[in-house]
XYZ file of C-alpha atoms in Angstrom:
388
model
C 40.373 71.206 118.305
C 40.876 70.855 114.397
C 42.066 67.344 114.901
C 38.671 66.242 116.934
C 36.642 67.893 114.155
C 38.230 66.087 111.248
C 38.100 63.054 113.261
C 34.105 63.786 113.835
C 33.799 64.854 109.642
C 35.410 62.109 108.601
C 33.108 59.557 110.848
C 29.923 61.094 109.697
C 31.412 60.683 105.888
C 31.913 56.849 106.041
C 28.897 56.302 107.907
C 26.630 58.645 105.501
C 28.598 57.107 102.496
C 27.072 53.519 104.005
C 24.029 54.161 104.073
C 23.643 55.943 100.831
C 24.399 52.714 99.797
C 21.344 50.998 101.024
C 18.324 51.341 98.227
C 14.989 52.167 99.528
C 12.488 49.510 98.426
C 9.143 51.514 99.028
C 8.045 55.049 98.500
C 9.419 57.656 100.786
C 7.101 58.758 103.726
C 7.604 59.779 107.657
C 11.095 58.653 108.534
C 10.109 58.909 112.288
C 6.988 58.788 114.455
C 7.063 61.765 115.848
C 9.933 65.030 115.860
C 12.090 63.883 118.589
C 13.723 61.000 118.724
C 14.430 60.810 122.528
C 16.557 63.844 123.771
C 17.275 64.901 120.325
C 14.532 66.689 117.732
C 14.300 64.190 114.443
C 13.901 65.330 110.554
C 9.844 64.972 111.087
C 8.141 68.731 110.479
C 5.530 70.314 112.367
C 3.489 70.640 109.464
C 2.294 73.808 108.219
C -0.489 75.314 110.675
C 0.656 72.673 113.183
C 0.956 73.128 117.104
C 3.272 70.366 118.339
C 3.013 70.160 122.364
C 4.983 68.593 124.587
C 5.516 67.397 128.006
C 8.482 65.880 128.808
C 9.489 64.108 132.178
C 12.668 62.587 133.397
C 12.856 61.035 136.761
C 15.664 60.235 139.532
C 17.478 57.188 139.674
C 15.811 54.295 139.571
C 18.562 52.091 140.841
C 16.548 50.704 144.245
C 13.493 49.722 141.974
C 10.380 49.317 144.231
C 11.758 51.232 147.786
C 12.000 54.421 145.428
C 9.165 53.615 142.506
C 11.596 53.267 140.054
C 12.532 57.190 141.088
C 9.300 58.945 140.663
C 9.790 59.254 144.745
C 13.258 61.670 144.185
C 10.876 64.223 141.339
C 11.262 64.985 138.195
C 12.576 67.111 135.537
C 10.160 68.462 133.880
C 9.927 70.342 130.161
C 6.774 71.979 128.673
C 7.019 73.471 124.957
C 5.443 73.362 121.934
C 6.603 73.786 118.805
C 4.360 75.761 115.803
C 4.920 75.421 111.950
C 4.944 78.523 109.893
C 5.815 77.072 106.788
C 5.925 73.395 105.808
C 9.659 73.124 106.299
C 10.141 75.897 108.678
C 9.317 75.552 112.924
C 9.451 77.605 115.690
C 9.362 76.509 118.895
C 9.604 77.713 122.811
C 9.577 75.522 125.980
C 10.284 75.797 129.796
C 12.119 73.493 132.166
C 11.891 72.980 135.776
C 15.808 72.016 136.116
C 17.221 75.900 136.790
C 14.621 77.293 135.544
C 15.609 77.194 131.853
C 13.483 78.857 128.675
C 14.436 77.750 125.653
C 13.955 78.906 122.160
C 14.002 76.916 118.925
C 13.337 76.580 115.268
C 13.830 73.831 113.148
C 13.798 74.225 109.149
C 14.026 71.133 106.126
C 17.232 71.901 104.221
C 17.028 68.374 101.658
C 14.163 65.800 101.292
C 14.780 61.939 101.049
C 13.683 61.098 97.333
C 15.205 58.940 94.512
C 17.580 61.292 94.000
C 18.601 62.416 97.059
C 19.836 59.917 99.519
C 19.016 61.722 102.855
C 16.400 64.238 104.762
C 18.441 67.327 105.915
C 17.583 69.543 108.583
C 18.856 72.914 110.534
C 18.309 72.968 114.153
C 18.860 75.594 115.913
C 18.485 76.579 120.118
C 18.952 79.983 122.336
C 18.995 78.702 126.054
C 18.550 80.814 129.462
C 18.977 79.767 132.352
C 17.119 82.226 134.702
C 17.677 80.286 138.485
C 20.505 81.424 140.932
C 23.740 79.662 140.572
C 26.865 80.184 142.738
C 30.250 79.036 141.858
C 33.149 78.682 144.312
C 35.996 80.549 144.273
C 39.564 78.818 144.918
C 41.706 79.104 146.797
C 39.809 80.216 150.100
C 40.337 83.681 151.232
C 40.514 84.187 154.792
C 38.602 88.151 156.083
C 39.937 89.408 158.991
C 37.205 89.813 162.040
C 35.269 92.577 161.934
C 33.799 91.789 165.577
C 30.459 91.188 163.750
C 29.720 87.754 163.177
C 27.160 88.794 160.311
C 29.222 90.834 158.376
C 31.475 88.830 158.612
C 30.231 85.603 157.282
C 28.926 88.375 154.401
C 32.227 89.472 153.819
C 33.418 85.753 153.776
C 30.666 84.406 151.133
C 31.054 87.394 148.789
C 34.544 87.156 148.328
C 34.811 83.036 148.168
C 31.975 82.962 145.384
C 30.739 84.502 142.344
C 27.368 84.059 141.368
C 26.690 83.665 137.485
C 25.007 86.892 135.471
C 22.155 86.617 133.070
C 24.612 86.942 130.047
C 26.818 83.887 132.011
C 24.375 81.467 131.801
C 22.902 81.556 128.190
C 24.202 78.657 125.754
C 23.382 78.131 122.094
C 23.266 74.820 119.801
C 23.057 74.132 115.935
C 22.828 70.885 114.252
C 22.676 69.416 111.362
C 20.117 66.932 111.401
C 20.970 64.038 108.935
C 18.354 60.862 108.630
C 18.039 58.342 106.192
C 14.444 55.915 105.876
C 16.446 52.392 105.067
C 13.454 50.560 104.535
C 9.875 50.676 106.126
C 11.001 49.192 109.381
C 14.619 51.047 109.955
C 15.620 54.281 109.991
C 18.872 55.772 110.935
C 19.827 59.685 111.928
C 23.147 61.588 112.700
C 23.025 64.767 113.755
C 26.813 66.416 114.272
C 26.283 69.239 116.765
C 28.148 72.201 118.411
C 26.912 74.211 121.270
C 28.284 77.596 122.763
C 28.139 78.118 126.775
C 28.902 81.580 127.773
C 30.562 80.410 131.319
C 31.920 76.636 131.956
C 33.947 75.093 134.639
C 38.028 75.662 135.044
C 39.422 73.731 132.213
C 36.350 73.099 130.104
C 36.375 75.058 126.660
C 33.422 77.239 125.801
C 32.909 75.724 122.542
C 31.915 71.939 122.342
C 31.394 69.978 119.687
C 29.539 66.142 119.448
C 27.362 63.805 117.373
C 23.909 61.839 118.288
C 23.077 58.806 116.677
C 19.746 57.428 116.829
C 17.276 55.276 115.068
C 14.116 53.658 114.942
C 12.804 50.125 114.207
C 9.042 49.567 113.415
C 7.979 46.730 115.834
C 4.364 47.050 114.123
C 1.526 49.474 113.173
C 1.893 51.789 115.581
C 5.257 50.610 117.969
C 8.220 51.683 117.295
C 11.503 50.811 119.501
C 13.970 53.735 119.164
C 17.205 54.154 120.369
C 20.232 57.443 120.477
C 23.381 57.989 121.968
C 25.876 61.249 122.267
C 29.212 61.565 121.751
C 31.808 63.986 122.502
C 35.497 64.112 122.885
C 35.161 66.352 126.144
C 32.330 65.706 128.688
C 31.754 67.740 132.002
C 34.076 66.312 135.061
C 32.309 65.842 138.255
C 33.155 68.252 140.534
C 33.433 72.498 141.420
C 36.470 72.548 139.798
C 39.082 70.630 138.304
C 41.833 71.209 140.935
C 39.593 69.412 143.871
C 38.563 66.720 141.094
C 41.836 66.169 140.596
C 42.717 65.165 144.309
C 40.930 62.389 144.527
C 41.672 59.041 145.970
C 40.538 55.835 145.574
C 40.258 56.175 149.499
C 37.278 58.549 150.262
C 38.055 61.619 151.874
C 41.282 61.061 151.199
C 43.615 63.276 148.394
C 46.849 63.209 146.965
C 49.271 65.734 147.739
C 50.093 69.056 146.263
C 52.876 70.570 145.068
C 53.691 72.588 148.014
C 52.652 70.006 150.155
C 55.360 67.706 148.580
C 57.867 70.447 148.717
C 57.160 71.350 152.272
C 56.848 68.167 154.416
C 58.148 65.149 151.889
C 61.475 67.040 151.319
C 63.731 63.953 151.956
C 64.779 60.865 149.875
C 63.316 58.396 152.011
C 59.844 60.172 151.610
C 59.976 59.490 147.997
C 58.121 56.277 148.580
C 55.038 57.933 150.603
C 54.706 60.301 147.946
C 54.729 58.021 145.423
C 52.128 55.883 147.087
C 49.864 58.673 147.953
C 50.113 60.079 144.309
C 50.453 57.668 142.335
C 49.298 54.373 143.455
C 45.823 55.841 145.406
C 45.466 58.447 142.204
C 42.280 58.038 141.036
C 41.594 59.360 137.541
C 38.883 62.663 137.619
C 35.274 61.416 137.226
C 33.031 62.427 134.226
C 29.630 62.152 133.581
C 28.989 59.490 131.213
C 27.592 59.202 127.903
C 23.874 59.974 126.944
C 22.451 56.851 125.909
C 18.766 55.980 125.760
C 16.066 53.362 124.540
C 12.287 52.767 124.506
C 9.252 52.303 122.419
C 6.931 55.068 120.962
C 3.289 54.252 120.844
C 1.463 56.362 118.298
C -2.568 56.549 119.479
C -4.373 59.524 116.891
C -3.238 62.847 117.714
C -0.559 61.388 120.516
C 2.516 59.997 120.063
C 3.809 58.410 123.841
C 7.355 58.298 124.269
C 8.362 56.279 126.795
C 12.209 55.222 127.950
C 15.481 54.260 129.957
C 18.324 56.617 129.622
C 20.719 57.394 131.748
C 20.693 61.417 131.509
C 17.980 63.942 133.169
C 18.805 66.720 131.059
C 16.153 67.989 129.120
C 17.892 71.425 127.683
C 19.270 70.833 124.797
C 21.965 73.078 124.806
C 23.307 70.390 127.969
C 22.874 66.849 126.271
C 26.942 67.498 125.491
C 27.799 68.240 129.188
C 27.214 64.559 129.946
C 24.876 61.858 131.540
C 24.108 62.111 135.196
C 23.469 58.433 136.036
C 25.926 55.467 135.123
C 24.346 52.461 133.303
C 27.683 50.319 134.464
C 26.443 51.102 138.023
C 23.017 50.176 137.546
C 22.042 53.696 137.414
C 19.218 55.016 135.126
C 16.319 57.138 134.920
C 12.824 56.205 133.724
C 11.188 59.141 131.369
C 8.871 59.835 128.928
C 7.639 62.110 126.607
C 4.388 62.810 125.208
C 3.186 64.761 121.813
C 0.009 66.059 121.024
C -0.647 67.464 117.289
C -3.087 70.001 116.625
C -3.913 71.306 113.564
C -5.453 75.016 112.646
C -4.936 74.287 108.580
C -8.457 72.497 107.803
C -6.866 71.926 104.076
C -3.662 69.772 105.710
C -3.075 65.961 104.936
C -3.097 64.061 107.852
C 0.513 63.118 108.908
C 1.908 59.738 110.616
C 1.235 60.583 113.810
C -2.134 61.987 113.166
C -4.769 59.896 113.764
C -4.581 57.173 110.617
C -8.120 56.422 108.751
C -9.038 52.953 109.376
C -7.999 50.235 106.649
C -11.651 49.057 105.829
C -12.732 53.411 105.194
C -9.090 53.847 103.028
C -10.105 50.515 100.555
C -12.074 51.646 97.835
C -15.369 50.218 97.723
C -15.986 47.595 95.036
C -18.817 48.558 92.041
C -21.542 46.130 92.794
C -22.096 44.411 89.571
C -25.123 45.935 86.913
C -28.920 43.965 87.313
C -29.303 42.394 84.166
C -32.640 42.337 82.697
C -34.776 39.622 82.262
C -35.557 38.819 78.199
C -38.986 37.894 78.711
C -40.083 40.930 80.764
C -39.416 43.338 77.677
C -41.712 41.127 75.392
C -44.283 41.440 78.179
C -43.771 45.024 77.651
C -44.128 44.956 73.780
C -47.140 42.921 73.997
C -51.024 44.899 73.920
């Protein structure tokens, strides 16, 4: 664990160390359009009096095009939040998904400001995640009840002793992370965001603690399109699969699985079986499947108040406190999800500035209009004047 987190801090040094490098060539404004990047929240405040709300939808996989539309047919994960600034640096937020029934809680608060003498924008952000559907995990290996003579009780007996289903206090999860952006020059701008995140229960194997980085940018495409992109990393995603023991079993031959140890010990006992075992173990092994890694790209659109998200990624997670566990879809296997996300600003401070992704005043009402030039007099009218 120490080694993966020097490894992380000493990536995010050389890369930060690069682009402090880089010189701004224009006065520092919005580093993003809006504050999310894709999955991940960017350095961009609320504002101060500002209601941020979002909807947020990821679809199914989109992999059969047309039969499925693209997989709006297969639903959608759905988030709705909003986010509220009590101070100009400082943002609370709450929001709802529809994937088990998740309610999240969030703030968000500007550490550092980009400026001449500071290279970067800083932020804190910070989640509380509950999870509040019914989830059921298998227990291994399979216990066997004696009959009771009633086929009810037991098939009761049976499913409470073969699974334990997850307490309120089991499925909460927490995130921090620092987010770390830097405007490059008025058409790029670059964010890393190192990030841990604390899940109270996790599969067999899987530590509690996690910890990853998202990288993500933006490049201005014109006035009001942007093309953004982020990725996740971590050392340790989520395996596919109950539990690692089954995972592990796995073929390369479906429904087929290697053998176990007592397996081995019981019916390959003999020299000459060395070379089924070997075979079955070693040559069909396949390695345990994980989910891959969150990456996503689109194009913002910012139209007044709104700011339109929309994307392919390859992950329908929408809680943040999951965008470590892995991406659900594989972009190698022509899997992906089509999603979007949509912001709407409203703001209860009638003092405010406008921001970015407020509604920006038309070029031709911004210029300043031109003095028209004084009416000179004519000579000859003030000696008609003088005259009797």
């Amino acid at each position: 664990m120490k080694s993966e987190r020097t490894r992380l801090f000493t990536l995010l040094s050389c890369i930060l160390f690069l682009l402090s490098g880089f010189r701004s060539v224009f006065p520092v404004g919005s580093t993003f359009m809006s504050p999310t990047l894709i999955n991940m929240p960017s350095t961009e405040n609320v504002g101060y009096k500002n209601l941020d709300l979002r909807f947020n939808h990821r679809f199914g996989d989109a992999q059969n095009g047309f039969k499925d539309l693209f997989g709006l047919d297969s639903g959608a994960n759905i988030l709705i939040g909003g986010d509220y600034g009590i101070t100009e640096k400082i943002s609370v937020g709450f929001a709802r998904i529809s994937d088990n029934k998740t309610y999240e809680f969030r703030t968000k608060a500007r550490l550092f400001t980009q400026s001449e003498s500071f290279p970067f924008t800083v932020s804190f952000w910070g989640v509380a995640s509950q999870d509040t559907d019914r989830q059921v995990v298998p227990l291994t290996p399979n216990i066997q009840v004696p009959s009771t003579g009633m086929a009810a009780v037991d098939s009761k007996l049976q499913q409470d002793l073969n699974q334990y289903v997850l307490s309120d206090n089991d499925k909460r999860s927490y995130m921090a992370s620092l987010l770390i952006s830097r405007k490059v020059n008025q058409y790029f701008s670059l964010q890393i965001s190192p990030t841990f995140v604390h899940r109270n229960f996790v599969k067999s194997t899987l530590d509690n603690d996690r910890w990853g980085i998202d990288v993500g940018g933006r490049l201005k495409l014109f006035r009001r399109v942007d093309f953004t992109f982020e990725a996740i990393f971590t050392k340790q995603r989520d395996y596919i699969g109950t539990d690692y023991a089954s995972a592990d079993r796995q073929s390369k031959i479906d429904g087929f699985q290697t053998l176990t140890g007592d397996q081995i010990n019981s019916n390959y006992s003999l020299p000459k079986d060395l070379a089924a075992v070997y075979f079955q173990n070693v040559i069909l092994d396949k390695p345990v499947p994980h989910y891959s890694v969150p990456l996503s790209f689109g194009v913002d659109f910012e139209t007044g108040g709104h700011v339109f998200q929309l994307f392919i990624t390859d992950t329908r997670t929408l809680s943040q406190t999951k965008l470590l566990n892995g991406g659900d879809f594989d972009f190698n296997k022509r899997q992906y999800s089509v999603g979007f996300n949509i912001h709407r600003n409203f703001s209860f401070d009638e003092d405010s500035k406008k921001r970015e992704w407020d509604s920006p005043k038309k070029e031709e009402d911004t210029q300043k209009k031109e003095p028209s030039p004084p009416i000179q007099e004519n000579p000859s009218d003030k000696k008609e004047e003088k005259e009797p």
